[in-house]
Coordinates of C-alpha atoms in Angstrom, one line a residue:
X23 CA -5.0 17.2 -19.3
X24 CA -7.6 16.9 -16.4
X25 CA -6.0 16.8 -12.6
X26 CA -8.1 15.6 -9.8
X27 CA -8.4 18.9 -7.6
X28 CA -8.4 16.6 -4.2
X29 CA -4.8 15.1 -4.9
X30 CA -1.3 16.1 -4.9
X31 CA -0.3 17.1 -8.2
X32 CA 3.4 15.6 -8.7
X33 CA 3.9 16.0 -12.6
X34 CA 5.8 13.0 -13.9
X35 CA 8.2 14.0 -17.0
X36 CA 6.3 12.4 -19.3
X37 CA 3.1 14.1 -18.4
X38 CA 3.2 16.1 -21.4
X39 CA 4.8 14.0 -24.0
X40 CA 3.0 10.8 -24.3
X41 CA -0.2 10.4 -26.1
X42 CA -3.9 11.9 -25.2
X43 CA -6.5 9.0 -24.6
X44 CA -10.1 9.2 -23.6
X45 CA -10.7 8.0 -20.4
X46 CA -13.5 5.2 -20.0
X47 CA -12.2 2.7 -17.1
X48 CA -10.8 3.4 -13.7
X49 CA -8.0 0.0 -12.9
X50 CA -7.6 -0.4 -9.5
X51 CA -3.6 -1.8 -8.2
X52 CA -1.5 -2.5 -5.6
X53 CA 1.8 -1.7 -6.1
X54 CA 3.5 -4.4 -3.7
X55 CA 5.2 -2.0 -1.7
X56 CA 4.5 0.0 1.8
X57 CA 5.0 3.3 -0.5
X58 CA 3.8 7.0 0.4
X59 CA 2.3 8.7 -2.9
X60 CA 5.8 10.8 -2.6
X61 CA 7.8 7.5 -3.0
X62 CA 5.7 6.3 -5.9
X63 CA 6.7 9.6 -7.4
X64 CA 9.8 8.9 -7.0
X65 CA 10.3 5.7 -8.3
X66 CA 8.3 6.4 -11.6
X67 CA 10.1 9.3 -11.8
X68 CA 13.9 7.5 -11.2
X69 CA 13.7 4.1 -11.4
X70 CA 11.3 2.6 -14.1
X71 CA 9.6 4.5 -17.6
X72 CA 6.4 2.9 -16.7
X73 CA 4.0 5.0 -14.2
X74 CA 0.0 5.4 -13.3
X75 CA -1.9 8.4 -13.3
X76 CA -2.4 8.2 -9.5
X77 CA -0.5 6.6 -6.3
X78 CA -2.7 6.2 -2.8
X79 CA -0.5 5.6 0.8
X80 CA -1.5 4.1 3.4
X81 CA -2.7 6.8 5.6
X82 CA -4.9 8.4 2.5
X83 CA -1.9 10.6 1.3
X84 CA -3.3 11.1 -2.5
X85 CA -0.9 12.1 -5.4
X86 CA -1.3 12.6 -9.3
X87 CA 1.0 12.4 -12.0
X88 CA -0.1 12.7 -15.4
X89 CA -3.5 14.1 -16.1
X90 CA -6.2 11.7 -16.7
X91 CA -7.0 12.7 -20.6
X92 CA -2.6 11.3 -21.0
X93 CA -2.1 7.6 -21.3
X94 CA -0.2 6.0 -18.4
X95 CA 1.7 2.7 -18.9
X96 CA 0.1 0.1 -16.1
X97 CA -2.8 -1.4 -18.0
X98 CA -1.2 -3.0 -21.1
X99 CA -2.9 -3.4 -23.7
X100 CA -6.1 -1.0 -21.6
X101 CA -3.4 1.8 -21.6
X102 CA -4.2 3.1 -25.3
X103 CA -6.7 1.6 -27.7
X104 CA -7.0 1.9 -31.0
X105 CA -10.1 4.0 -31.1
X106 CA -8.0 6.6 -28.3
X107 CA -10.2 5.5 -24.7
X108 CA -7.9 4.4 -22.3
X109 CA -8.2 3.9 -18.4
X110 CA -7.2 5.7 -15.6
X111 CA -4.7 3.6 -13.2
X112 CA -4.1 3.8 -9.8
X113 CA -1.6 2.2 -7.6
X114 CA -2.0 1.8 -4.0
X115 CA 0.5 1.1 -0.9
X116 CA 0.0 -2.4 0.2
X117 CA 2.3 -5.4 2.0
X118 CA 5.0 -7.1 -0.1
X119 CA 3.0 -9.9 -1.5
X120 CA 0.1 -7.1 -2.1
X121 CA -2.0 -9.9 0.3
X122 CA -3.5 -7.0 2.6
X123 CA -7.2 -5.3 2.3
X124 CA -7.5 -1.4 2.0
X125 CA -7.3 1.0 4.9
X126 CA -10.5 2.8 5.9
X127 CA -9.0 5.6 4.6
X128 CA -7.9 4.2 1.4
X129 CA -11.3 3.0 0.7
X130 CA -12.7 6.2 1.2
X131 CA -10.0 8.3 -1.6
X132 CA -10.9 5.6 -3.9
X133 CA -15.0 5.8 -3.7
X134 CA -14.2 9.7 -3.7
X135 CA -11.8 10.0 -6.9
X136 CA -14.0 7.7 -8.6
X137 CA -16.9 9.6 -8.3
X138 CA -15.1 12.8 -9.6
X139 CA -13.7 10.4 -13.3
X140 CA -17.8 9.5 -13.8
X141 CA -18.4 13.3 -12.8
X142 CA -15.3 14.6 -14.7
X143 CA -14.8 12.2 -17.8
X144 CA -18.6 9.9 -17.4
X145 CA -17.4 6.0 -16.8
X146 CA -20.1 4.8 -16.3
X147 CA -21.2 3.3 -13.2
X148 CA -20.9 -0.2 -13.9
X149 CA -18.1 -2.5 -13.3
X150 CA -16.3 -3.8 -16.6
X151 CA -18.1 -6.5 -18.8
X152 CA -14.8 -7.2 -21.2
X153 CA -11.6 -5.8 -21.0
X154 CA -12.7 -2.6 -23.1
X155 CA -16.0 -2.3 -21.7
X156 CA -16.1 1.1 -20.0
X157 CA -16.6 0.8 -15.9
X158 CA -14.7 0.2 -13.1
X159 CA -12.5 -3.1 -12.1
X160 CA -9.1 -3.9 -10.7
X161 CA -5.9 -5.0 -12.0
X162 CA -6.3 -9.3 -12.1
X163 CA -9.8 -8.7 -14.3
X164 CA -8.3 -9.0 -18.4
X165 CA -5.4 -10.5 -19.0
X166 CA -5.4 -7.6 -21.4
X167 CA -4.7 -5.3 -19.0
X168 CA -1.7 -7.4 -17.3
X169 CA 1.2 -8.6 -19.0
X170 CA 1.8 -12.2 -18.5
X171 CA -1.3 -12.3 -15.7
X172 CA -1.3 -11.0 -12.3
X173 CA -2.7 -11.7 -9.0
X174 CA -2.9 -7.6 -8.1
X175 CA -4.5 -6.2 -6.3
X176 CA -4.6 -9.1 -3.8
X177 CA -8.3 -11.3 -2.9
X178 CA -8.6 -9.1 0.2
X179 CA -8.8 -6.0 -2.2
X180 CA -11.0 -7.6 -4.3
X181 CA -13.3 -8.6 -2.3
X182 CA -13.4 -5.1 -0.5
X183 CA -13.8 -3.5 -4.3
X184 CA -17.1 -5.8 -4.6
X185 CA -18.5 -5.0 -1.2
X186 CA -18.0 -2.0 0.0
X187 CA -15.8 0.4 -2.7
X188 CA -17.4 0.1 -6.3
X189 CA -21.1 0.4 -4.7
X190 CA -19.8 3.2 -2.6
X191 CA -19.1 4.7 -5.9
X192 CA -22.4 4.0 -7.3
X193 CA -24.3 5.7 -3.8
X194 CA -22.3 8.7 -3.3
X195 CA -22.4 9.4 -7.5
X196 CA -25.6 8.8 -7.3
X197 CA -27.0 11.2 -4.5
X198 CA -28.0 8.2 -2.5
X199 CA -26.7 7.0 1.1
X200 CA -24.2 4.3 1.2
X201 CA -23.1 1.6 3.6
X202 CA -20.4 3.1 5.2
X203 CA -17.0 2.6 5.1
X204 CA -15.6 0.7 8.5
X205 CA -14.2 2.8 10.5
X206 CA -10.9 2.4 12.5
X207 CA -13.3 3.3 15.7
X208 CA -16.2 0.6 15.5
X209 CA -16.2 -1.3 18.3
X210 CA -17.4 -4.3 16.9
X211 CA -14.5 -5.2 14.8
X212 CA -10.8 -4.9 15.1
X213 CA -9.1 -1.7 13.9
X214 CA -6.2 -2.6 11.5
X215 CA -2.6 -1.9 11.7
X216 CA -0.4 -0.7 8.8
X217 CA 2.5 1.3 9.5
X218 CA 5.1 1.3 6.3
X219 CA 8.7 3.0 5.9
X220 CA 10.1 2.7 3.1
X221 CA 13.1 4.8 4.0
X222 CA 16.7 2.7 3.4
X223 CA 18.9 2.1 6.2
X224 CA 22.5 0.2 6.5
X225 CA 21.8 -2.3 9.7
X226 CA 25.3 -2.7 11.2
X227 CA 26.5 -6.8 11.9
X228 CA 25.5 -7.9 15.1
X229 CA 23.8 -4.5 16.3
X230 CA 20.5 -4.5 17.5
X231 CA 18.8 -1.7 15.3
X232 CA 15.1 -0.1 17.0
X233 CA 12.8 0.2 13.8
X234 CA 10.8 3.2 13.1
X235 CA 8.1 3.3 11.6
X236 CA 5.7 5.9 9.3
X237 CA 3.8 8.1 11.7
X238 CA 4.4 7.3 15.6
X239 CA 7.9 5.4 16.7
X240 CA 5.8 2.8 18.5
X241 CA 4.0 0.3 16.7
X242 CA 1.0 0.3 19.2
X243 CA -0.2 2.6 21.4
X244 CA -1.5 1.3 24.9
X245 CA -3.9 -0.6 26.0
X246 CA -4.3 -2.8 23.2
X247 CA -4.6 -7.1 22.3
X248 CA -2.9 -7.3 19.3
X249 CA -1.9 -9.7 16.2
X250 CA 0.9 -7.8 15.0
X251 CA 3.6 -9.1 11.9
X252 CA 6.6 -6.9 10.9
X253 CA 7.7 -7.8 7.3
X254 CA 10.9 -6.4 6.3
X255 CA 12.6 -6.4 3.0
X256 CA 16.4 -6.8 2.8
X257 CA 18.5 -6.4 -0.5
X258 CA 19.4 -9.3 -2.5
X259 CA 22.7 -8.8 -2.5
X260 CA 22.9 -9.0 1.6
X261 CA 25.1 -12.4 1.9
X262 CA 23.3 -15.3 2.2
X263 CA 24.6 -16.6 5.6
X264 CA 23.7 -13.8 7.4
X265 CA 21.7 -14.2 10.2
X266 CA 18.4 -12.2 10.7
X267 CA 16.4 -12.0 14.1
X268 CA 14.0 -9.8 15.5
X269 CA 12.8 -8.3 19.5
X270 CA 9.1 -7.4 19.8
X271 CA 9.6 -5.5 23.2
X272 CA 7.2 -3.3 25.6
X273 CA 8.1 0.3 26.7
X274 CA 6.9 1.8 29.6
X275 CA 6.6 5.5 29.9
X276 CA 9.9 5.7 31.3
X277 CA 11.6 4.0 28.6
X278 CA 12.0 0.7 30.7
X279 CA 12.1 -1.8 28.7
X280 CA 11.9 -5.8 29.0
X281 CA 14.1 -7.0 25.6
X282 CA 13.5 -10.7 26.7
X283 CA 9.7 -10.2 26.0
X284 CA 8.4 -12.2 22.0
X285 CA 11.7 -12.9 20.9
X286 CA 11.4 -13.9 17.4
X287 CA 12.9 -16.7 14.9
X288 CA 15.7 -16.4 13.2
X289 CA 16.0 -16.0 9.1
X290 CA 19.1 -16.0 6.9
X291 CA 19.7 -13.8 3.6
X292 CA 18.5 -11.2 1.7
X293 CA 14.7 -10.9 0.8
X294 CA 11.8 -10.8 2.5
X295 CA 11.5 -11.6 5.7
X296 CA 8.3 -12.0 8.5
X297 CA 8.4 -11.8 12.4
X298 CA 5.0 -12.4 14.5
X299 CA 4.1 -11.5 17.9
X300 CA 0.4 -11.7 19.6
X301 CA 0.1 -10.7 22.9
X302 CA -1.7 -8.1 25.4
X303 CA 0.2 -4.2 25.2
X304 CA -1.3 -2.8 28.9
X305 CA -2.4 0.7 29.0
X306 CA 0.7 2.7 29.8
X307 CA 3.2 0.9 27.5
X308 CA 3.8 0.9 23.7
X309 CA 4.8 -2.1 21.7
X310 CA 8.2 -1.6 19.9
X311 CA 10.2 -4.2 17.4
X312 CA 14.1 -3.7 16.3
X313 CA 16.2 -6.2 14.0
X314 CA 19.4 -7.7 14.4
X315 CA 21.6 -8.7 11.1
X316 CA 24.8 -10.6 12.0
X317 CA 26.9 -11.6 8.5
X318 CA 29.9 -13.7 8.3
X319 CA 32.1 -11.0 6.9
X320 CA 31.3 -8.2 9.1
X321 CA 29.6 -6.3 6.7
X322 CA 26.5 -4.0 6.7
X323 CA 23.2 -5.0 5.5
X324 CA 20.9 -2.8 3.8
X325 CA 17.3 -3.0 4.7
X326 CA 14.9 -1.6 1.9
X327 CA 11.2 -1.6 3.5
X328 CA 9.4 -2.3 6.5
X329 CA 5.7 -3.0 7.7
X330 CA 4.1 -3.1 10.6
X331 CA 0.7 -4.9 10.4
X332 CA -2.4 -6.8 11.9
X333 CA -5.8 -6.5 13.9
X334 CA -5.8 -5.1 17.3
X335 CA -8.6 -4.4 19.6
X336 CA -9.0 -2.0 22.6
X337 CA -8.9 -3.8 26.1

């Protein structure tokens, strides 16, 4: 088994009992969910038997967990050929509806772990001509490597694996220098928002319930324009009359706040759920959201995920 020295080794159970492949492809995934690498851990570890060699957060938080030469179950039929190559999955954190591009950061473990599999295991540098041809690609490429199709990892991602990840590959394995990854400090373009938790929490009916998120408690810090959308994902079982609404609010630095400010519209049921707000945050106040869940029997509503997301520039 071959671990990637630069991530987090969080050895799945199965790591030593399912079969040896040879790696030759490295399939790129979002996993649909605002995860940490931890979390992914966790739910391939309790919650499913499938799992992916690697799982990449948000904020560049890398984990492994089955060694690369051990076949891993997202790829389909790419998992375990015939002949013994197989390819190398990883799943990324990413919105809901997997719809969002790649962090900076995100971009940058990606061009680095695949540089190590062509330095480690020699896939080539070439992006996959078939679904067995050895290379690089992303999820949606072969329907052999996606049971009953799939649109993962999201057109933002793919277009960002095209332009700026696969040939950042190709440049850094290749000793040359390559375009470089936006950073979240250009001035020229807006940096890019995405603060998960994916912790669970019972909202009580009719109680207005300040939302953390992964990170920092505020969503942005001052002096900011902002496009900002907090997604939030209740369970299906939450009854479906109950009433959903959502505050963006400013804080000051003495904790006044104005709760009248971007109230939001109003949703019912379980699901997934999407509140927007644009708007100037001044320098001296942070931009906050919190939920509301108001059901016709009194009872609590669990709320499984939440995102904070969007462009925002500096004023």
């Amino acid at each position: 088994m071959a671990w990637y020295p630069e991530a987090q080794r969080l050895e799945l159970p199965e790591a030593s009992t399912q079969a040896a492949i040879r790696p030759t492809q490295f399939i790129m995934h979002s996993i649909a969910a605002p995860w940490t690498a931890q979390r992914m851990y966790e739910y391939w570890r309790d919650s499913t038997n499938l799992d992916s060699h690697f799982g990449l957060g948000y904020e560049g938080d890398l984990a492994q967990y089955i060694g690369t030469e051990t076949k891993a179950d997202a790829n389909y039929r790419a998992n375990l050929r015939p002949d013994g190559t197989g390819a190398v999955s990883i799943e990324t954190a990413s919105n809901l509806q997997h719809t969002d591009p790649w962090t900076p950061v995100q971009m940058e473990r990606l061009i680095e772990l695949g540089v190590w599999l062509h330095q480690r295991h020699g896939i080539p540098l070439r992006i996959c001509r078939s679904a067995s041809d050895p290379g690089y690609g992303y999820h949606r490429m072969y329907a052999d490597w996606a049971v009953g199709g799939t649109g993962c990892p999201g057109d933002a991602r793919v277009r960002q694996f095209h332009d700026l990840v696969f040939p950042g590959i190709v440049a850094r394995a290749s000793g040359q220098t390559p375009a470089p990854v936006p950073s979240e400090e250009d001035d020229d373009m807006p940096q890019m928002l995405n603060k998960p938790n994916a912790v669970d929490h019972a909202l009580i009916s009719g109680k207005w319930t300040p939302l953390a998120f992964e990170g920092t408690a505020p969503i942005h810090g001052p002096g900011v324009r902002h496009d900002t959308k907090v997604k939030v994902y209740l369970a299906l079982t939450t009854h479906p009359e109950t009433r959903v609404a959502g505050h963006f609010y400013l804080v000051d630095s003495d904790g006044i706040s104005n709760k009248s400010d971007f109230l939001t519209e109003n949703f019912f049921g379980g699901g997934g759920h999407t509140f927007t707000c644009s708007g100037d945050v001044p320098a001296g106040r942070t931009l906050r959201f919190e939920l509301c869940a108001i059901s016709p029997d009194g009872s609590e509503t669990l709320l499984l995920h939440r995102l904070a997301e969007g462009p925002y520039w500096a004023l």
